[in-house]
CSV table of C-alpha atoms in Angstrom, one decimal:
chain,number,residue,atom,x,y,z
F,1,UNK,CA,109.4,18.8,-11.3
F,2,UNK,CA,111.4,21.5,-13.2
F,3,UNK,CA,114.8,23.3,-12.0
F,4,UNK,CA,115.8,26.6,-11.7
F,5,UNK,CA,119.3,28.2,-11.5
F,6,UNK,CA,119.4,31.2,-9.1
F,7,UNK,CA,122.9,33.4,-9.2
F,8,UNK,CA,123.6,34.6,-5.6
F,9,UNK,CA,126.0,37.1,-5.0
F,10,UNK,CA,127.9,35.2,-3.1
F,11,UNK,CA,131.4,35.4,-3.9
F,12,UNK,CA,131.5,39.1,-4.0
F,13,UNK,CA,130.0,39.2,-1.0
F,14,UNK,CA,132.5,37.4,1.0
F,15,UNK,CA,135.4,39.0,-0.9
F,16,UNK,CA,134.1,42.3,0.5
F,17,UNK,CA,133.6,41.2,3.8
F,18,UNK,CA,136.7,39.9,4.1
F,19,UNK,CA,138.6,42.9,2.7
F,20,UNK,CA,136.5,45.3,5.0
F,21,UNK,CA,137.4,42.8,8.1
F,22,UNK,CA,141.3,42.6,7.3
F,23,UNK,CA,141.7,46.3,6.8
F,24,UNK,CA,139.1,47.3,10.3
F,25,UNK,CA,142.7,45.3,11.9
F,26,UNK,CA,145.0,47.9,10.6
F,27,UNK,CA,147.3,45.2,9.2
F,28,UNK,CA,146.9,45.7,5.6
F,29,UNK,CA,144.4,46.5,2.8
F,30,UNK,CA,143.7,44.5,-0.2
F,31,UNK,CA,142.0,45.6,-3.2
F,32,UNK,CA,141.8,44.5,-7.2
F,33,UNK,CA,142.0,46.9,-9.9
F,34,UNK,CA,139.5,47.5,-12.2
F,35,UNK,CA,140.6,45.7,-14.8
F,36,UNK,CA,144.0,44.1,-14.0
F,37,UNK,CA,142.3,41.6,-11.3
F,38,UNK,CA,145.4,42.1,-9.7
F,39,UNK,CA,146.1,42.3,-5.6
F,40,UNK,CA,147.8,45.1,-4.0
F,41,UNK,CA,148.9,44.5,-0.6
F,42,UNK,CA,150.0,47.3,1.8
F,43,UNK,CA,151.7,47.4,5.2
F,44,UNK,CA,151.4,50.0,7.7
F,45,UNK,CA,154.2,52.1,7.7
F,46,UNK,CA,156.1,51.2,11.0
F,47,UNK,CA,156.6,47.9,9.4
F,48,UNK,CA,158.4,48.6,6.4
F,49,UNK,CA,162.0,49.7,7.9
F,50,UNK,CA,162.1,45.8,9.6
F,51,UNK,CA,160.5,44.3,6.2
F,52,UNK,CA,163.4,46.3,4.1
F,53,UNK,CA,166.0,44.9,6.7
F,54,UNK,CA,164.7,41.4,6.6
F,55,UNK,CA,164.8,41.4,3.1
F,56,UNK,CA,168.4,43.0,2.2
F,57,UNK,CA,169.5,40.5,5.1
F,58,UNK,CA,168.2,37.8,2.8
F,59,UNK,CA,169.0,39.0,-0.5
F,60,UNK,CA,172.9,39.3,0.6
F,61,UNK,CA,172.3,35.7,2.0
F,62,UNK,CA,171.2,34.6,-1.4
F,63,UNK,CA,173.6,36.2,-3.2
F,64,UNK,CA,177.0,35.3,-1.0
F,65,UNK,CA,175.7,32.0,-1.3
F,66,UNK,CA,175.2,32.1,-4.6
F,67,UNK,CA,178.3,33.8,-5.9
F,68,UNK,CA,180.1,31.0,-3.5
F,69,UNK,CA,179.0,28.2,-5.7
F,70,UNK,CA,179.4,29.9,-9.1
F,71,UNK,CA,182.7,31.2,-8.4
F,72,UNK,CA,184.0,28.0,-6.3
F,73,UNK,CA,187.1,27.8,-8.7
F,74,UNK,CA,188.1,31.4,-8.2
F,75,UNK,CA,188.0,31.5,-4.5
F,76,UNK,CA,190.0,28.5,-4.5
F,77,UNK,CA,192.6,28.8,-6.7
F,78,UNK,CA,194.7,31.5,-6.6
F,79,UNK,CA,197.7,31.4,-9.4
F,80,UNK,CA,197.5,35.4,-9.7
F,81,UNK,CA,198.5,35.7,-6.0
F,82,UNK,CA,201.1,37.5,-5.9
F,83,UNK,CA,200.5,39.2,-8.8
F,84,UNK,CA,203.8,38.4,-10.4
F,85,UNK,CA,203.4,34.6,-9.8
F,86,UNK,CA,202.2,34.5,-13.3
F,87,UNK,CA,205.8,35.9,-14.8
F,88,UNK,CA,208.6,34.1,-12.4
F,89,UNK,CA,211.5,32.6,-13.7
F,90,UNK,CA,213.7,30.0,-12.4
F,91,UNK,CA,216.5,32.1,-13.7
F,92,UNK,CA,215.5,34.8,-11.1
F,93,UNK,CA,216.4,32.4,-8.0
F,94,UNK,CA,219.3,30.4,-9.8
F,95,UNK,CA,221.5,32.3,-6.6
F,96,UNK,CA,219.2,30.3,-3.7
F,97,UNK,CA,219.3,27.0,-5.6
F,98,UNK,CA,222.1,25.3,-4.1
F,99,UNK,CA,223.9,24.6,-7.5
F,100,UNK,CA,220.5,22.8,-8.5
F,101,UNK,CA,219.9,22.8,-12.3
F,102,UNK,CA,216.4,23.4,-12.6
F,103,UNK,CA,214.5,22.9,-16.6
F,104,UNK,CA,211.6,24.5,-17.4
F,105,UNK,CA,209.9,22.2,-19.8
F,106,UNK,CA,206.5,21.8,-21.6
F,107,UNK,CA,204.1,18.5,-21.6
F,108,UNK,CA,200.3,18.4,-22.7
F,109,UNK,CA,197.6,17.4,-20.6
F,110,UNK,CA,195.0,14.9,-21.4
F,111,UNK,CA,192.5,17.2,-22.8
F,112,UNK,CA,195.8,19.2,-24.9
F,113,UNK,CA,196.6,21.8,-22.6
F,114,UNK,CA,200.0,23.2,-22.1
F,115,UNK,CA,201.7,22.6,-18.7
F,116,UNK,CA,204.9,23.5,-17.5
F,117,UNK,CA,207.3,21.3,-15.5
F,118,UNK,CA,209.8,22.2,-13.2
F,119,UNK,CA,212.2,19.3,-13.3
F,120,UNK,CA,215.9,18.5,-11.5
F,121,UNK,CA,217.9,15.1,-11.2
F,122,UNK,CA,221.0,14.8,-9.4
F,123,UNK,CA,222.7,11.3,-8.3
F,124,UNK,CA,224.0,9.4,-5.1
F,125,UNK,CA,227.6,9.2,-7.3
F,126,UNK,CA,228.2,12.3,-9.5
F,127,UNK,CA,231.3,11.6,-10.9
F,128,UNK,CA,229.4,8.4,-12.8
F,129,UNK,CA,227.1,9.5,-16.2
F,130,UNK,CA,224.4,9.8,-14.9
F,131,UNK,CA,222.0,7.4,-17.2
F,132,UNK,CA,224.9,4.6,-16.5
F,133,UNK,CA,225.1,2.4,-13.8
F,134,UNK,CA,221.7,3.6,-12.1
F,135,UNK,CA,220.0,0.5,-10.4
F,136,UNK,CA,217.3,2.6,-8.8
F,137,UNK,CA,215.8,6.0,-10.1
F,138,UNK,CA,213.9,7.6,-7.5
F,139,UNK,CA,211.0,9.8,-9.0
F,140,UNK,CA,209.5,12.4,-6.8
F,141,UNK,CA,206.4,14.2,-8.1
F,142,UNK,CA,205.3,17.4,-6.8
F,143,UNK,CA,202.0,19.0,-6.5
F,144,UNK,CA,201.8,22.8,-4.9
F,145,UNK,CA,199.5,25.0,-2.8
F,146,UNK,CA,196.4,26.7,-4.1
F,147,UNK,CA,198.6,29.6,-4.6
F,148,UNK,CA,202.0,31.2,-6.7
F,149,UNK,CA,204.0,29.6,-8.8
F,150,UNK,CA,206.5,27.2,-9.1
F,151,UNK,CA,210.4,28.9,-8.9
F,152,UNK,CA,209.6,30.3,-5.6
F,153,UNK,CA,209.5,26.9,-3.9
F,154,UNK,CA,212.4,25.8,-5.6
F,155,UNK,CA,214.9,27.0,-3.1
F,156,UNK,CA,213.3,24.5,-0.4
F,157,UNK,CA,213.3,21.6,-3.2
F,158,UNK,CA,216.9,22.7,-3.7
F,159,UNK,CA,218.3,21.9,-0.6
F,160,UNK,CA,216.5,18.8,-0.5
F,161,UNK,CA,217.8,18.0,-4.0
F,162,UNK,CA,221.4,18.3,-2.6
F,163,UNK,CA,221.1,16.8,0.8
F,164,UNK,CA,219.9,13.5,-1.2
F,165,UNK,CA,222.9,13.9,-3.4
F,166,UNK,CA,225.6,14.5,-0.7
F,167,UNK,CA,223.8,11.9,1.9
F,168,UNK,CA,222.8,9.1,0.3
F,169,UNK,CA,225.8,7.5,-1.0
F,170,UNK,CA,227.3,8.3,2.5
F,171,UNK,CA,224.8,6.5,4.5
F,172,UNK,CA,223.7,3.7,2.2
F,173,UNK,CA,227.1,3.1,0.1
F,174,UNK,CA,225.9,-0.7,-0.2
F,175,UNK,CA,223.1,0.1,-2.9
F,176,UNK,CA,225.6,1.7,-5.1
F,177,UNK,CA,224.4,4.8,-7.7
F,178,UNK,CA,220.6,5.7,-6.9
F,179,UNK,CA,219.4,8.7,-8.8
F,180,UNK,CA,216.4,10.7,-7.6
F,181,UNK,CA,214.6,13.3,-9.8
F,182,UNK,CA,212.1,15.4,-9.0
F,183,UNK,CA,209.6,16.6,-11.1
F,184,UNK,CA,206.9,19.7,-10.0
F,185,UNK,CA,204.0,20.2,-12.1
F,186,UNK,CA,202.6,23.4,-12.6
F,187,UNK,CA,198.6,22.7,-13.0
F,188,UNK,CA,196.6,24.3,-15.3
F,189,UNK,CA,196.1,28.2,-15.5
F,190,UNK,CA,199.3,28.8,-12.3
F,191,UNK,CA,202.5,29.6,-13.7
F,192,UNK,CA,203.2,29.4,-17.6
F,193,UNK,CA,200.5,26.7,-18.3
F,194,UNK,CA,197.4,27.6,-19.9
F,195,UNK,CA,194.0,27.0,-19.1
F,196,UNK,CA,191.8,27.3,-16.2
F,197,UNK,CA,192.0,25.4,-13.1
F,198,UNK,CA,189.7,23.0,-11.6
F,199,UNK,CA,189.7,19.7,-9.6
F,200,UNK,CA,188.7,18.0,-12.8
F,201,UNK,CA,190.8,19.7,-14.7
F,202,UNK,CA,194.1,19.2,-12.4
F,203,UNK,CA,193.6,15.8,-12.1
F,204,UNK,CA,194.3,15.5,-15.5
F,205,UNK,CA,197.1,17.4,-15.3
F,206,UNK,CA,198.5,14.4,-12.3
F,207,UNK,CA,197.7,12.3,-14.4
F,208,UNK,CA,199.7,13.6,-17.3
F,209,UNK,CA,202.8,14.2,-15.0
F,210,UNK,CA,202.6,10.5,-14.2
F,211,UNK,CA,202.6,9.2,-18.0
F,212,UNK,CA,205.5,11.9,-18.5
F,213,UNK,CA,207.8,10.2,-15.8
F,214,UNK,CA,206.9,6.7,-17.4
F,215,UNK,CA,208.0,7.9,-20.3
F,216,UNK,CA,211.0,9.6,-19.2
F,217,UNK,CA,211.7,6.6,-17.8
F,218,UNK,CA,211.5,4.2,-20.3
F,219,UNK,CA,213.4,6.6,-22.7
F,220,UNK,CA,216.3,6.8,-19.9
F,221,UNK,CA,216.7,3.2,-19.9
F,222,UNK,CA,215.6,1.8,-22.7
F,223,UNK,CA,217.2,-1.5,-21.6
F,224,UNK,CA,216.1,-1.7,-18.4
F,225,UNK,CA,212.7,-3.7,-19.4
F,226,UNK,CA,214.6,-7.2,-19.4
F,227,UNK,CA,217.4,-8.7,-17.2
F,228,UNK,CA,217.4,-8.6,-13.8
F,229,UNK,CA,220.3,-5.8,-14.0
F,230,UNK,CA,217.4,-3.4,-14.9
F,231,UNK,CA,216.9,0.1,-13.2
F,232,UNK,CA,214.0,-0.3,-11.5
F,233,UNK,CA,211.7,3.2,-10.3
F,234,UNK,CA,210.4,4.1,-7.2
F,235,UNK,CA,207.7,6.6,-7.2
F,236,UNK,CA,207.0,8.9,-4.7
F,237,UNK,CA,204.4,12.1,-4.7
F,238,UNK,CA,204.7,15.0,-2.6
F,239,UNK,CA,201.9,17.6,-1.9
F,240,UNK,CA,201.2,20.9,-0.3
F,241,UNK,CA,197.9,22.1,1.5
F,242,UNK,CA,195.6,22.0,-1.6
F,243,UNK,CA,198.3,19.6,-3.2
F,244,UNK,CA,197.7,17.1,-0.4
F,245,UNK,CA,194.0,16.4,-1.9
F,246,UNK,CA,195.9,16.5,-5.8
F,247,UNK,CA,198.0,13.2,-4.5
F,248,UNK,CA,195.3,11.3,-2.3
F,249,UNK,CA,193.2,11.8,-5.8
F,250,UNK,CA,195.7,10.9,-7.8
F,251,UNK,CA,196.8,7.6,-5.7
F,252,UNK,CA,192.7,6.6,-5.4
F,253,UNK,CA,192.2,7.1,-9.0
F,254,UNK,CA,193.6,3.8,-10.2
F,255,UNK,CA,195.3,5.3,-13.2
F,256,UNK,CA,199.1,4.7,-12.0
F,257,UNK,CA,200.8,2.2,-14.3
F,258,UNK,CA,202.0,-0.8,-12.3
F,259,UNK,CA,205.6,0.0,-12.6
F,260,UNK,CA,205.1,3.3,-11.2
F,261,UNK,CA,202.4,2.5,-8.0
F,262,UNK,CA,203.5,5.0,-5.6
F,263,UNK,CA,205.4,3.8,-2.4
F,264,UNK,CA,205.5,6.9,-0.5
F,265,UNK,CA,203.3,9.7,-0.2
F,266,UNK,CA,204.4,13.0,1.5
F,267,UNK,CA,201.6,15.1,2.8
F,268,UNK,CA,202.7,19.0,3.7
F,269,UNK,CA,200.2,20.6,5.9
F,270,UNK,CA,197.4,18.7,5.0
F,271,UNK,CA,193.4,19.0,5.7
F,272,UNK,CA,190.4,16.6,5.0
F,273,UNK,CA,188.4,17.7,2.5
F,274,UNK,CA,187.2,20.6,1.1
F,275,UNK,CA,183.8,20.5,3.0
F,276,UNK,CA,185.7,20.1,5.8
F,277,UNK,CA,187.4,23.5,5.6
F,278,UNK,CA,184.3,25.2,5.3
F,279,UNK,CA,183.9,24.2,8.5
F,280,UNK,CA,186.7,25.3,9.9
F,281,UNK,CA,186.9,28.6,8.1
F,282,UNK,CA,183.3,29.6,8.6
F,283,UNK,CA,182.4,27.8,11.9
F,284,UNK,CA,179.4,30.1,12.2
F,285,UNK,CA,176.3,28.7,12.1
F,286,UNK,CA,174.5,31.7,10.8
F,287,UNK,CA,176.9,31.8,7.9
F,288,UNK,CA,175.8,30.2,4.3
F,289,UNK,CA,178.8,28.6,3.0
F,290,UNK,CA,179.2,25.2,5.3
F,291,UNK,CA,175.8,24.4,3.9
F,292,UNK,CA,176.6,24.4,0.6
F,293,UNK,CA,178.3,21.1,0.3
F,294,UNK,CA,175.9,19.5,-2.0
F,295,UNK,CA,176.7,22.4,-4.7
F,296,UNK,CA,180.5,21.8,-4.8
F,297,UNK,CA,182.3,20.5,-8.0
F,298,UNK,CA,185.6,20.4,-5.6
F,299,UNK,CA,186.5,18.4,-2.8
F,300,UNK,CA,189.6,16.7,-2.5
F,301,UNK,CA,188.5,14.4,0.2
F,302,UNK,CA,191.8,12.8,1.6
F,303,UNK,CA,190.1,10.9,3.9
F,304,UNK,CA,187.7,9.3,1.9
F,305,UNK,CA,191.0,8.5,-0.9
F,306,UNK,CA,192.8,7.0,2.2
F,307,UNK,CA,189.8,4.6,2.4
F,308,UNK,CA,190.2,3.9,-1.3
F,309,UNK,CA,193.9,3.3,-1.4
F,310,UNK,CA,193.8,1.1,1.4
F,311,UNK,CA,191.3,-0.9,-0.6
F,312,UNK,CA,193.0,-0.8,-4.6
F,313,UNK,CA,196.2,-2.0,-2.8
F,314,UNK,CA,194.6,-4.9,-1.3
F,315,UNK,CA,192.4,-6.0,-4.3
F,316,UNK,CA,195.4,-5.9,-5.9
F,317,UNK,CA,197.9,-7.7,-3.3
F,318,UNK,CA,200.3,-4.7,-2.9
F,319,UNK,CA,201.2,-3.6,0.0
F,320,UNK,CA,199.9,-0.2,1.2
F,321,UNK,CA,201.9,3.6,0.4
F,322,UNK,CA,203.7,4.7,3.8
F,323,UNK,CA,202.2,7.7,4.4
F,324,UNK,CA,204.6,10.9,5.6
F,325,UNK,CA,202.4,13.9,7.1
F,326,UNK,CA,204.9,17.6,8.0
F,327,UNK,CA,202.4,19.2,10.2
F,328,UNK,CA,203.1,23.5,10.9
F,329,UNK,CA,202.4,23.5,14.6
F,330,UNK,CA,201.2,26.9,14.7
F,331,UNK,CA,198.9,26.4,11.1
F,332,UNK,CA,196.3,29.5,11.1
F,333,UNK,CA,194.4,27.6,8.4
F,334,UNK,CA,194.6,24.4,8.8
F,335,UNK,CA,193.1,23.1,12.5
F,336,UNK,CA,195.0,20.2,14.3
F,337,UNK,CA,192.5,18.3,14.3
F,338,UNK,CA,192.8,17.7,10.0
F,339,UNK,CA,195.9,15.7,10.6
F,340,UNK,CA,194.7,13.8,13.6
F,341,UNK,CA,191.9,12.4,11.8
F,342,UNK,CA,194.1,11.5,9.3
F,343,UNK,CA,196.5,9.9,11.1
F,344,UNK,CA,193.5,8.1,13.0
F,345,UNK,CA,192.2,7.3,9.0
F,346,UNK,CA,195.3,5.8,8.3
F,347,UNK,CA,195.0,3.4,11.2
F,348,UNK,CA,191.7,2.5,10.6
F,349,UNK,CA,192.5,1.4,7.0
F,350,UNK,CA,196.0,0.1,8.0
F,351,UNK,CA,198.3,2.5,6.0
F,352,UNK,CA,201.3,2.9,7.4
F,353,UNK,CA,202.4,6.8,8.7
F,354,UNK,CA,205.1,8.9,10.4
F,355,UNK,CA,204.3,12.3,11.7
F,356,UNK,CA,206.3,15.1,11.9
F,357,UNK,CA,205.4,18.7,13.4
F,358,UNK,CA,207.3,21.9,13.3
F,359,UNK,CA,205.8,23.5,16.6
F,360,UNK,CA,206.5,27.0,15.6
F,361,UNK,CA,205.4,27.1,11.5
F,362,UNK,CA,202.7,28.6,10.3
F,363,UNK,CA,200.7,27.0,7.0
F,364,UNK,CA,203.1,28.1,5.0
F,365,UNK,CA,206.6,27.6,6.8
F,366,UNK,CA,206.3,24.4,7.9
F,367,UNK,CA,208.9,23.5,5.1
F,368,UNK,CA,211.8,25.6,5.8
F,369,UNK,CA,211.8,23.9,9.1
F,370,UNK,CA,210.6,20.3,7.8
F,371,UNK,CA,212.5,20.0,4.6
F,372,UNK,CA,215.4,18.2,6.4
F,373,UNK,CA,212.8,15.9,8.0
F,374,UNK,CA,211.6,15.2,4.5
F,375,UNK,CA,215.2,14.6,3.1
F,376,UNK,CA,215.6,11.9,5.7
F,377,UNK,CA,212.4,10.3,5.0
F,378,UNK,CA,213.2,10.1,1.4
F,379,UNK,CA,216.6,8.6,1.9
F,380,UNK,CA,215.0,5.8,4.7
F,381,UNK,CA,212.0,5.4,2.6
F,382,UNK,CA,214.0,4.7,-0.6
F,383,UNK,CA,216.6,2.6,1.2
F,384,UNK,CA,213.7,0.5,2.8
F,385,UNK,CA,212.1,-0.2,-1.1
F,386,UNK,CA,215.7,-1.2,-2.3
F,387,UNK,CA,216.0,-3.6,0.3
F,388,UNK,CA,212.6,-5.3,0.2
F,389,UNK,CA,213.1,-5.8,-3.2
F,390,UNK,CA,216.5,-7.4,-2.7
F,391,UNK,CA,215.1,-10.2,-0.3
F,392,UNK,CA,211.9,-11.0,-2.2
């Protein structure tokens, strides 16, 4: 038996029917060019001011999300605000620096970029040289808010500075001359250092502080690596807001030298993470950014560096940092609930803390209220070190 092919008009046909079907609805009417083979799909004309909505609604969607992720670093860093935060001086507030000798000096970060310092030492006995006689040098590094510059927090640093240096020697006379300097790094791109900021890139820049005290240090007292007459360090970090993550990152990272293992870290209005405050900031759930955790290249997550610490110390037999949190009682940024958790953290992982909260500051006055609170934790703190050492 032979075969036969027979070509049916099949396809065509149902095409047709179909279009002739779909456009008897009213809904819309499909049809191919004549040599493009291209569809073209209409909608009736009441539908197209709701379509047009619909779709600006999503393209702003798309695009506030995706200007959010591209410009992360931007919207979180702000070393232009004010706008003259970029050209301060120390010289301009010399007046509301309680006879504080601030120095401007210049280090390099790991990958060669230029930072400014911000750096002041003053001692328990001032009428000693002050590189003689030292048996403890107290190191305090400072890490700042997402925002300004340096000189303007000096005032606040100042007092600090000079209630150690009047204090001290009064309350603890037994540990003879203890010098305490603090030094405040300027990250990358705030201030007069150069470059661009980051987390990356400012975690460098910690990093780079650190190796500048130790060698500050060890050019100080070149003498103090033998004997037990040596002057021994005690390293504390401080940080503000945004600085807060800077220090948990910097104490979880592991790249400390031994002799320099922080003791102490002071957190000043701190939060969580970054993820976190998108959260808290955009608690709508209609709103893009809270989603867009996976995309972030910053996140400072304290509470997860809490965790870490806790863990490095104990590898490592050392005994845990005491943690110091100043909490603004009124913080329109911050919620409450950031430094309850991290108070809770610091129990769960058995770091040590102390709390304080200035019930009527706001994000950014909780240290004119606090900084006496903070002077008094650095004097216990430091007198607390000096003796454990003593007895062991």
């Amino acid at each position: 038996m032979g075969y036969f092919h027979a070509s049916l008009p099949v396809r065509p046909a149902i095409r047709a029917l179909n279009r002739d079907r779909l456009s008897s609805y009213g809904l819309f009417a499909s049809r191919f060019g004549p040599h493009s083979g291209l569809r073209h799909i209409t909608i009736p004309t009441f539908l197209l001011p709701p379509a047009t909505f619909v779709g600006l609604v999503l393209a702003l969607y798309t695009w506030k999300s995706f200007m959010m992720v591209s410009l992360q670093n931007k919207i979180i860093y702000n070393p232009y605000l004010p706008p003259s935060a970029r050209h301060d001086k120390i010289s301009d507030y010399t007046k509301y620096l309680y006879g504080i000798d601030w120095k401007e000096i210049h280090m390099k970060s790991s990958d060669r970029t230029d930072l400014a310092l911000a750096v002041a030492s003053v001692s328990s006995e001032s009428n000693v040289p002050w590189a003689k006689g030292v048996a403890y040098h107290v190191y305090i590094l400072y890490c700042q808010g997402n925002a300004s510059s340096l000189p303007p927090r000096l005032t606040d640093h100042s007092w600090i500075l000079r209630k150690l240096k009047t204090n001290f020697g009064e309350k603890y006379p037994e540990f003879g001359k203890v010098r305490f300097t603090e030094v405040c790094v300027s990250y990358r791109g705030y201030w007069t250092s150069s470059g661009r900021p980051s987390e990356i890139g400012i975690n460098n820049d910690t990093r780079a502080a650190v190796d500048w005290i130790s060698q500050l240090h060890g050019n100080t007292y070149p003498e103090s690596g033998h004997g037990s007459n040596k002057t021994k360090p005690i390293f504390l970090i401080w940080g503000q807001s945004i600085g807060s993550g800077f220090v948990t990152n910097l104490a979880a990272a592991g790249t400390i030298p031994l002799h320099l293992e922080p003791s102490a870290l002071i957190l000043e209005t701190p939060f969580l993470s970054v993820r976190d405050m998108l959260e808290a900031l955009y608690p709508e759930k209609w709103l893009p950014y809270k989603y867009l955790y996976p995309f972030l290249r910053n996140h400072l997550d304290s509470h997860r560096n809490l965790g870490t610490i806790a863990a490095h110390r104990a590898e490592r037999g050392l005994k845990p940092p005491q943690i110091f949190i100043l909490q603004a009682g009124r913080d329109e940024i911050v919620p409450e609930k950031h430094a309850e958790a991290l108070r809770a953290r610091c129990a769960e992982v058995g770091i040590p803390q102390e709390t304080r909260v200035m019930p009527r500051a706001y994000h950014n006055d909780a240290i004119a209220g606090g900084r006496a609170h903070i002077a008094d934790f650095v004097m216990k703190h430091t007198a607390e070190v000096i003796l454990r050492e003593r007895s062991e």
